[in-house]
GROMACS .gro file of C-alpha atoms in nm:
model
  396
    1MET     CA    1   3.966   3.257   0.384
    2LEU     CA    2   3.663   3.455   0.261
    3ALA     CA    3   3.677   3.277  -0.074
    4ARG     CA    4   3.684   2.940   0.101
    5LEU     CA    5   3.390   3.038   0.325
    6GLY     CA    6   3.192   3.150   0.020
    7LYS     CA    7   3.254   2.816  -0.146
    8VAL     CA    8   3.129   2.628   0.162
    9ILE     CA    9   2.813   2.841   0.175
   10ARG     CA   10   2.744   2.787  -0.196
   11LYS     CA   11   2.789   2.411  -0.151
   12ALA     CA   12   2.548   2.407   0.143
   13ARG     CA   13   2.289   2.595  -0.059
   14LEU     CA   14   2.320   2.347  -0.344
   15LEU     CA   15   2.270   2.058  -0.101
   16CYS     CA   16   1.958   2.219   0.050
   17ALA     CA   17   1.810   2.275  -0.296
   18GLY     CA   18   1.912   1.933  -0.427
   19LEU     CA   19   1.682   1.671  -0.563
   20ALA     CA   20   1.523   1.424  -0.322
   21VAL     CA   21   1.261   1.164  -0.376
   22ALA     CA   22   1.018   0.964  -0.166
   23THR     CA   23   0.700   0.781  -0.256
   24LEU     CA   24   0.437   0.525  -0.157
   25GLY     CA   25   0.093   0.465  -0.300
   26GLY     CA   26   0.228   0.476  -0.659
   27LEU     CA   27   0.273   0.855  -0.672
   28ALA     CA   28   0.590   1.007  -0.815
   29ALA     CA   29   0.728   1.247  -0.555
   30VAL     CA   30   0.971   1.488  -0.717
   31ALA     CA   31   1.157   1.743  -0.511
   32VAL     CA   32   1.008   2.089  -0.546
   33SER     CA   33   1.213   2.274  -0.289
   34HIS     CA   34   1.045   2.610  -0.321
   35ALA     CA   35   1.216   2.702   0.004
   36ALA     CA   36   1.422   2.534   0.271
   37ALA     CA   37   1.444   2.626   0.635
   38PRO     CA   38   1.793   2.756   0.725
   39SER     CA   39   1.772   2.560   1.052
   40GLY     CA   40   1.514   2.400   1.277
   41GLY     CA   41   1.288   2.102   1.232
   42VAL     CA   42   1.155   2.159   0.878
   43LEU     CA   43   1.408   2.111   0.598
   44GLY     CA   44   1.178   2.143   0.298
   45VAL     CA   45   0.859   2.032   0.127
   46ARG     CA   46   0.809   1.817  -0.182
   47LEU     CA   47   0.506   1.724  -0.390
   48GLY     CA   48   0.417   1.450  -0.634
   49GLY     CA   49   0.116   1.284  -0.792
   50ASP     CA   50  -0.184   1.393  -0.995
   51GLY     CA   51  -0.545   1.504  -0.968
   52ALA     CA   52  -0.657   1.167  -0.829
   53GLU     CA   53  -0.405   1.141  -0.548
   54THR     CA   54  -0.126   1.374  -0.444
   55ARG     CA   55   0.161   1.314  -0.204
   56LEU     CA   56   0.314   1.584   0.013
   57VAL     CA   57   0.643   1.510   0.190
   58ILE     CA   58   0.777   1.730   0.471
   59ASP     CA   59   1.149   1.672   0.523
   60LEU     CA   60   1.244   1.699   0.892
   61ASP     CA   61   1.565   1.684   1.092
   62ARG     CA   62   1.384   1.503   1.375
   63GLY     CA   63   1.090   1.270   1.433
   64ALA     CA   64   0.745   1.422   1.476
   65THR     CA   65   0.380   1.340   1.535
   66GLY     CA   66   0.105   1.507   1.337
   67LYS     CA   67  -0.236   1.639   1.439
   68VAL     CA   68  -0.503   1.703   1.176
   69SER     CA   69  -0.738   1.995   1.233
   70GLN     CA   70  -0.881   2.010   0.879
   71ASP     CA   71  -0.893   1.695   0.669
   72GLY     CA   72  -0.960   1.830   0.319
   73GLY     CA   73  -1.338   1.808   0.299
   74SER     CA   74  -1.367   2.188   0.294
   75GLY     CA   75  -1.094   2.224   0.033
   76ARG     CA   76  -0.819   2.279   0.289
   77VAL     CA   77  -0.588   2.049   0.483
   78VAL     CA   78  -0.426   2.169   0.806
   79VAL     CA   79  -0.175   1.953   0.994
   80SER     CA   80   0.027   2.061   1.298
   81LEU     CA   81   0.360   1.909   1.399
   82PRO     CA   82   0.400   1.981   1.774
   83GLY     CA   83   0.754   2.053   1.886
   84VAL     CA   84   0.877   2.115   1.531
   85ASP     CA   85   1.008   2.461   1.443
   86ALA     CA   86   0.964   2.597   1.091
   87ARG     CA   87   1.188   2.895   1.180
   88ALA     CA   88   1.102   3.066   0.850
   89SER     CA   89   0.770   3.054   0.668
   90LEU     CA   90   0.782   2.823   0.368
   91GLN     CA   91   0.532   2.833   0.086
   92GLY     CA   92   0.494   2.730  -0.272
   93SER     CA   93   0.265   2.652  -0.560
   94GLY     CA   94   0.095   2.318  -0.587
   95ARG     CA   95   0.069   2.008  -0.798
   96GLY     CA   96  -0.214   1.764  -0.860
   97LEU     CA   97  -0.481   1.821  -0.596
   98VAL     CA   98  -0.273   2.086  -0.418
   99LYS     CA   99  -0.331   2.445  -0.529
  100ALA     CA  100  -0.084   2.600  -0.285
  101TRP     CA  101   0.079   2.523   0.048
  102MET     CA  102   0.243   2.707   0.337
  103ILE     CA  103   0.425   2.609   0.656
  104ASP     CA  104   0.459   2.852   0.946
  105ASN     CA  105   0.479   2.845   1.325
  106SER     CA  106   0.164   2.841   1.536
  107GLN     CA  107   0.146   2.785   1.913
  108GLY     CA  108   0.472   2.594   1.938
  109SER     CA  109   0.408   2.380   1.630
  110ALA     CA  110   0.501   2.384   1.266
  111ARG     CA  111   0.166   2.424   1.089
  112LEU     CA  112   0.110   2.302   0.734
  113GLN     CA  113  -0.179   2.462   0.545
  114VAL     CA  114  -0.275   2.319   0.208
  115ASP     CA  115  -0.532   2.468  -0.026
  116LEU     CA  116  -0.682   2.205  -0.257
  117THR     CA  117  -0.811   2.243  -0.610
  118SER     CA  118  -1.122   2.047  -0.505
  119ALA     CA  119  -1.255   1.860  -0.203
  120GLY     CA  120  -1.022   1.585  -0.091
  121VAL     CA  121  -0.949   1.348   0.195
  122ILE     CA  122  -0.633   1.249   0.377
  123LYS     CA  123  -0.594   0.890   0.262
  124ARG     CA  124  -0.290   0.809   0.475
  125ARG     CA  125  -0.009   0.978   0.667
  126PHE     CA  126   0.301   0.832   0.827
  127LEU     CA  127   0.655   0.909   0.938
  128LEU     CA  128   0.954   0.752   0.762
  129PRO     CA  129   1.274   0.746   0.969
  130PRO     CA  130   1.620   0.789   0.813
  131ALA     CA  131   1.687   0.482   0.601
  132ASP     CA  132   1.806   0.356   0.265
  133GLY     CA  133   2.052   0.638   0.211
  134VAL     CA  134   1.817   0.915   0.328
  135SER     CA  135   1.963   1.088   0.634
  136HIS     CA  136   1.653   1.275   0.755
  137TYR     CA  137   1.295   1.203   0.860
  138ARG     CA  138   1.003   1.235   0.618
  139TYR     CA  139   0.647   1.305   0.723
  140VAL     CA  140   0.428   1.185   0.436
  141ILE     CA  141   0.069   1.292   0.367
  142ASP     CA  142  -0.133   1.134   0.086
  143ILE     CA  143  -0.437   1.332  -0.024
  144ALA     CA  144  -0.700   1.166  -0.243
  145SER     CA  145  -0.977   1.328  -0.442
  146ALA     CA  146  -1.318   1.308  -0.278
  147ASN     CA  147  -1.465   1.252  -0.625
  148PRO     CA  148  -1.226   1.015  -0.806
  149PRO     CA  149  -1.291   0.917  -1.169
  150SER     CA  150  -1.528   0.625  -1.198
  151ALA     CA  151  -1.384   0.291  -1.304
  152THR     CA  152  -1.520  -0.055  -1.368
  153PHE     CA  153  -1.389  -0.352  -1.173
  154ILE     CA  154  -1.498  -0.710  -1.131
  155SER     CA  155  -1.698  -0.703  -0.809
  156ARG     CA  156  -2.034  -0.788  -0.663
  157PRO     CA  157  -2.316  -0.538  -0.718
  158ALA     CA  158  -2.335  -0.276  -0.444
  159ARG     CA  159  -2.604  -0.331  -0.184
  160ARG     CA  160  -2.901  -0.096  -0.207
  161THR     CA  161  -2.939   0.171   0.058
  162THR     CA  162  -3.247   0.363   0.157
  163ALA     CA  163  -3.275   0.738   0.112
  164ALA     CA  164  -3.258   0.784   0.490
  165ALA     CA  165  -2.924   0.603   0.496
  166ALA     CA  166  -2.779   0.799   0.203
  167LYS     CA  167  -2.531   1.012   0.393
  168PRO     CA  168  -2.157   1.067   0.357
  169LEU     CA  169  -1.959   0.764   0.471
  170PRO     CA  170  -1.606   0.765   0.613
  171LEU     CA  171  -1.330   0.683   0.367
  172LYS     CA  172  -1.292   0.305   0.347
  173LYS     CA  173  -0.971   0.114   0.298
  174VAL     CA  174  -0.957  -0.062  -0.037
  175VAL     CA  175  -0.877  -0.433  -0.015
  176VAL     CA  176  -0.831  -0.633  -0.334
  177ILE     CA  177  -0.894  -1.007  -0.306
  178ASP     CA  178  -0.745  -1.222  -0.580
  179ALA     CA  179  -0.885  -1.574  -0.617
  180GLY     CA  180  -0.597  -1.763  -0.775
  181HIS     CA  181  -0.631  -1.936  -1.112
  182GLY     CA  182  -0.978  -1.967  -1.273
  183GLY     CA  183  -1.141  -2.055  -1.603
  184ARG     CA  184  -0.907  -2.251  -1.826
  185ASP     CA  185  -0.642  -2.248  -1.549
  186PRO     CA  186  -0.755  -2.500  -1.282
  187GLY     CA  187  -0.445  -2.474  -1.063
  188ALA     CA  188  -0.355  -2.760  -0.829
  189ARG     CA  189  -0.570  -3.072  -0.837
  190GLY     CA  190  -0.673  -3.264  -0.527
  191ALA     CA  191  -0.850  -3.593  -0.484
  192ARG     CA  192  -1.189  -3.418  -0.468
  193GLY     CA  193  -1.152  -3.081  -0.637
  194PHE     CA  194  -0.951  -2.807  -0.805
  195GLU     CA  195  -0.760  -2.516  -0.660
  196LYS     CA  196  -0.950  -2.259  -0.868
  197ASP     CA  197  -1.280  -2.356  -0.701
  198VAL     CA  198  -1.137  -2.353  -0.348
  199THR     CA  199  -0.976  -2.011  -0.396
  200LEU     CA  200  -1.296  -1.859  -0.536
  201SER     CA  201  -1.506  -1.993  -0.248
  202ALA     CA  202  -1.251  -1.864   0.002
  203ALA     CA  203  -1.234  -1.523  -0.170
  204LEU     CA  204  -1.612  -1.484  -0.158
  205ALA     CA  205  -1.614  -1.579   0.212
  206LEU     CA  206  -1.344  -1.322   0.285
  207GLN     CA  207  -1.533  -1.060   0.085
  208ASP     CA  208  -1.844  -1.123   0.297
  209ARG     CA  209  -1.640  -1.097   0.619
  210LEU     CA  210  -1.486  -0.763   0.520
  211GLU     CA  211  -1.804  -0.608   0.381
  212ARG     CA  212  -1.999  -0.701   0.695
  213SER     CA  213  -1.757  -0.491   0.899
  214GLY     CA  214  -1.848  -0.180   0.698
  215LYS     CA  215  -1.486  -0.065   0.707
  216TYR     CA  216  -1.367  -0.173   0.363
  217LYS     CA  217  -1.427  -0.135  -0.006
  218VAL     CA  218  -1.363  -0.480  -0.148
  219VAL     CA  219  -1.256  -0.532  -0.508
  220MET     CA  220  -1.241  -0.882  -0.654
  221THR     CA  221  -1.009  -0.969  -0.941
  222ARG     CA  222  -1.268  -1.233  -1.026
  223SER     CA  223  -1.599  -1.332  -0.870
  224THR     CA  224  -1.682  -1.614  -1.111
  225ASP     CA  225  -1.497  -1.899  -1.278
  226VAL     CA  226  -1.309  -1.689  -1.534
  227TYR     CA  227  -0.946  -1.661  -1.635
  228VAL     CA  228  -0.776  -1.330  -1.548
  229PRO     CA  229  -0.415  -1.275  -1.667
  230LEU     CA  230  -0.167  -1.229  -1.385
  231GLU     CA  231  -0.061  -0.880  -1.492
  232SER     CA  232  -0.425  -0.773  -1.512
  233ARG     CA  233  -0.473  -0.873  -1.148
  234VAL     CA  234  -0.197  -0.634  -1.044
  235GLN     CA  235  -0.336  -0.355  -1.258
  236ILE     CA  236  -0.686  -0.403  -1.114
  237ALA     CA  237  -0.537  -0.347  -0.769
  238ARG     CA  238  -0.348  -0.034  -0.869
  239ARG     CA  239  -0.638   0.122  -1.058
  240ALA     CA  240  -0.861   0.059  -0.760
  241GLY     CA  241  -0.618   0.253  -0.538
  242ALA     CA  242  -0.566  -0.061  -0.328
  243ASP     CA  243  -0.440  -0.026   0.027
  244LEU     CA  244  -0.386  -0.401   0.049
  245PHE     CA  245  -0.374  -0.696  -0.193
  246ILE     CA  246  -0.418  -1.062  -0.095
  247SER     CA  247  -0.393  -1.346  -0.345
  248LEU     CA  248  -0.548  -1.677  -0.232
  249HIS     CA  249  -0.403  -2.010  -0.345
  250ALA     CA  250  -0.384  -2.376  -0.249
  251ASP     CA  251  -0.058  -2.562  -0.297
  252ALA     CA  252   0.042  -2.899  -0.442
  253GLY     CA  253   0.328  -3.120  -0.327
  254ALA     CA  254   0.506  -3.432  -0.439
  255ASP     CA  255   0.462  -3.581  -0.093
  256ALA     CA  256   0.098  -3.632   0.008
  257ASN     CA  257   0.198  -3.592   0.373
  258THR     CA  258   0.309  -3.233   0.322
  259ARG     CA  259   0.053  -2.992   0.458
  260GLY     CA  260   0.013  -2.647   0.610
  261THR     CA  261  -0.045  -2.278   0.543
  262SER     CA  262   0.227  -2.042   0.423
  263VAL     CA  263   0.251  -1.680   0.312
  264TYR     CA  264   0.472  -1.535   0.038
  265THR     CA  265   0.596  -1.179   0.004
  266LEU     CA  266   0.817  -1.032  -0.268
  267SER     CA  267   1.177  -1.151  -0.262
  268GLU     CA  268   1.485  -0.928  -0.290
  269GLN     CA  269   1.588  -1.118  -0.600
  270ALA     CA  270   1.263  -1.020  -0.774
  271SER     CA  271   1.325  -0.644  -0.741
  272GLY     CA  272   1.483  -0.622  -1.086
  273ARG     CA  273   1.196  -0.816  -1.237
  274ALA     CA  274   0.947  -0.579  -1.075
  275ALA     CA  275   1.130  -0.279  -1.221
  276LYS     CA  276   1.113  -0.429  -1.572
  277PHE     CA  277   0.747  -0.514  -1.528
  278VAL     CA  278   0.667  -0.159  -1.424
  279SER     CA  279   0.876  -0.004  -1.701
  280LYS     CA  280   0.715  -0.222  -1.968
  281ASP     CA  281   0.362  -0.106  -1.897
  282ASP     CA  282   0.456   0.243  -1.774
  283TRP     CA  283   0.187   0.229  -1.508
  284PHE     CA  284   0.410   0.331  -1.220
  285MET     CA  285   0.599   0.627  -1.364
  286ASN     CA  286   0.290   0.793  -1.506
  287THR     CA  287   0.390   1.142  -1.403
  288SER     CA  288   0.669   1.334  -1.572
  289LEU     CA  289   0.995   1.367  -1.385
  290SER     CA  290   1.210   1.672  -1.429
  291GLY     CA  291   1.436   1.618  -1.728
  292GLY     CA  292   1.333   1.252  -1.749
  293ASP     CA  293   1.616   1.168  -1.509
  294GLN     CA  294   1.647   0.789  -1.503
  295GLY     CA  295   1.853   0.805  -1.185
  296VAL     CA  296   1.566   0.980  -1.009
  297ARG     CA  297   1.325   0.716  -1.137
  298ASP     CA  298   1.545   0.436  -1.006
  299ILE     CA  299   1.579   0.590  -0.661
  300LEU     CA  300   1.208   0.663  -0.648
  301PHE     CA  301   1.123   0.307  -0.742
  302ASP     CA  302   1.363   0.164  -0.484
  303LEU     CA  303   1.227   0.378  -0.200
  304THR     CA  304   0.871   0.287  -0.290
  305GLN     CA  305   0.938  -0.083  -0.317
  306ARG     CA  306   1.133  -0.105   0.009
  307ALA     CA  307   0.860   0.062   0.210
  308THR     CA  308   0.593  -0.154   0.045
  309LYS     CA  309   0.787  -0.472   0.113
  310ASN     CA  310   0.815  -0.379   0.480
  311ARG     CA  311   0.438  -0.334   0.500
  312SER     CA  312   0.381  -0.661   0.316
  313ALA     CA  313   0.605  -0.845   0.563
  314THR     CA  314   0.416  -0.693   0.856
  315PHE     CA  315   0.084  -0.807   0.709
  316ALA     CA  316   0.221  -1.156   0.640
  317GLU     CA  317   0.316  -1.204   1.006
  318LEU     CA  318  -0.027  -1.086   1.122
  319VAL     CA  319  -0.195  -1.331   0.883
  320LEU     CA  320   0.011  -1.623   1.012
  321ALA     CA  321  -0.062  -1.532   1.374
  322ARG     CA  322  -0.437  -1.527   1.309
  323ALA     CA  323  -0.440  -1.835   1.084
  324ASP     CA  324  -0.242  -2.059   1.319
  325PRO     CA  325  -0.539  -2.172   1.536
  326HIS     CA  326  -0.742  -2.264   1.228
  327MET     CA  327  -0.490  -2.429   0.995
  328PRO     CA  328  -0.152  -2.591   1.066
  329LEU     CA  329   0.140  -2.379   0.947
  330LEU     CA  330   0.396  -2.510   0.703
  331ARG     CA  331   0.752  -2.519   0.834
  332ARG     CA  332   0.915  -2.183   0.752
  333SER     CA  333   0.570  -2.044   0.693
  334HIS     CA  334   0.679  -1.692   0.582
  335ARG     CA  335   0.855  -1.725   0.249
  336ASP     CA  336   0.952  -1.498  -0.039
  337ALA     CA  337   0.921  -1.532  -0.414
  338GLY     CA  338   0.892  -1.333  -0.735
  339PHE     CA  339   0.529  -1.408  -0.817
  340VAL     CA  340   0.377  -1.164  -1.066
  341VAL     CA  341   0.087  -1.074  -0.834
  342LEU     CA  342   0.340  -0.943  -0.581
  343LEU     CA  343   0.522  -0.709  -0.820
  344ALA     CA  344   0.330  -0.383  -0.765
  345PRO     CA  345   0.587  -0.154  -0.599
  346ASP     CA  346   0.327   0.057  -0.419
  347VAL     CA  347   0.063  -0.191  -0.294
  348PRO     CA  348   0.139  -0.408   0.012
  349ALA     CA  349   0.069  -0.762  -0.108
  350ILE     CA  350   0.086  -1.123   0.002
  351LEU     CA  351   0.018  -1.458  -0.161
  352LEU     CA  352  -0.152  -1.691   0.087
  353GLU     CA  353  -0.111  -2.064   0.026
  354MET     CA  354  -0.403  -2.183   0.237
  355GLY     CA  355  -0.300  -2.548   0.240
  356PHE     CA  356  -0.217  -2.840   0.011
  357MET     CA  357  -0.476  -2.982  -0.227
  358THR     CA  358  -0.256  -3.292  -0.241
  359ASN     CA  359  -0.296  -3.355   0.133
  360ALA     CA  360  -0.621  -3.524   0.238
  361SER     CA  361  -0.657  -3.330   0.565
  362ASP     CA  362  -0.583  -2.988   0.413
  363GLU     CA  363  -0.814  -3.054   0.119
  364ALA     CA  364  -1.094  -3.161   0.353
  365ASN     CA  365  -1.055  -2.841   0.556
  366LEU     CA  366  -1.057  -2.623   0.246
  367LEU     CA  367  -1.361  -2.796   0.096
  368ASP     CA  368  -1.559  -2.774   0.421
  369SER     CA  369  -1.765  -2.455   0.405
  370ALA     CA  370  -1.777  -2.395   0.782
  371ARG     CA  371  -1.406  -2.450   0.835
  372ARG     CA  372  -1.318  -2.241   0.531
  373THR     CA  373  -1.537  -1.956   0.657
  374ARG     CA  374  -1.372  -1.963   1.000
  375PHE     CA  375  -1.034  -1.958   0.830
  376MET     CA  376  -1.129  -1.656   0.616
  377ASN     CA  377  -1.275  -1.480   0.920
  378SER     CA  378  -0.932  -1.511   1.081
  379ILE     CA  379  -0.775  -1.351   0.771
  380GLY     CA  380  -1.029  -1.071   0.803
  381ASP     CA  381  -0.915  -1.026   1.164
  382ALA     CA  382  -0.555  -0.999   1.041
  383ILE     CA  383  -0.660  -0.728   0.796
  384ASP     CA  384  -0.824  -0.541   1.084
  385ASP     CA  385  -0.502  -0.578   1.283
  386TYR     CA  386  -0.293  -0.448   0.994
  387PHE     CA  387  -0.489  -0.127   0.940
  388ALA     CA  388  -0.517  -0.064   1.314
  389GLN     CA  389  -0.139  -0.091   1.339
  390GLN     CA  390  -0.082   0.136   1.040
  391GLY     CA  391  -0.321   0.391   1.191
  392GLN     CA  392  -0.127   0.390   1.517
  393LEU     CA  393   0.201   0.447   1.332
  394ALA     CA  394   0.054   0.738   1.137
  395ALA     CA  395  -0.077   0.902   1.453
  396ARG     CA  396   0.259   0.898   1.631
   0.00000   0.00000   0.00000
């Protein structure tokens, strides 16, 4: 009996110390179970990422809401989880931006304290419920460096600011706008113009709408009539740390009567293609995994992609709801496909077919500057809706 009990205890310990993975935002999250709570709300803590952005995952046996009391600007992050019991203090060494971390109990809450290697900001935080083979909750915190490495992207020159206005600004969401086609690739042809010109005009209008709000950093994959390879468009988004990617297009049809707006998100069938795309360029798995375990990589990729696809689908529905008053919607307006620009596993992305260049009414709407601007303003409203919704989910 004692021997059997010892075997059960040893098995339980192995399970508590086992490998688990979870990621979003392109960061590899490898289990680093420095300690695991014997019981109570907190099961363990895991870290992943690098010096630009680091992910911290708190495994929980129940749902929780988080309250931030220090956001990283002073070199420390403090988050409380009311109603969650740590039972035993957990602590461990860091990774990436995290120098060290500790979880203990404070005033009826599990309190996470994170010491950073340099000033940082909480880029996003959210709760993942049990899903996709994971039986527990995961409270995810993404911490980004306050001084990320500089990079060059195709974008409009920054507006000048006066010395009086030169003060720290709140962290802005990064939205990448991709004007489809360009340069030697004209795209669909209408009776009066080319797709590449319509998409560029629309992209510039959307950029103006977002920048006027002051809430976003906008990155353009192209801002002139140039050709940008499809894979480069995805990499521009990832290197920019994109929170959202929208690719603008205009369709063509065999029937000139076919018209309407539609939105594409990544299809289930394209998952394998996305994995090959990522593996080929090695721009997703850019952190070393313990032992180079391919099984861990596969699970990590799948978790990341599923969560990203859910966010993409949410954004697609918001876009269609806002676009409907301005442009007619194509029948079955939310569709899926394996387009290259949708393959990033960690950036919520949609491809918006604004209308049909081969339909006289759609083409007229897309070529009319005032109508096009109103249409893009509605897409800007959908982007506002999306981030407001994500913020509400993170605060729960």
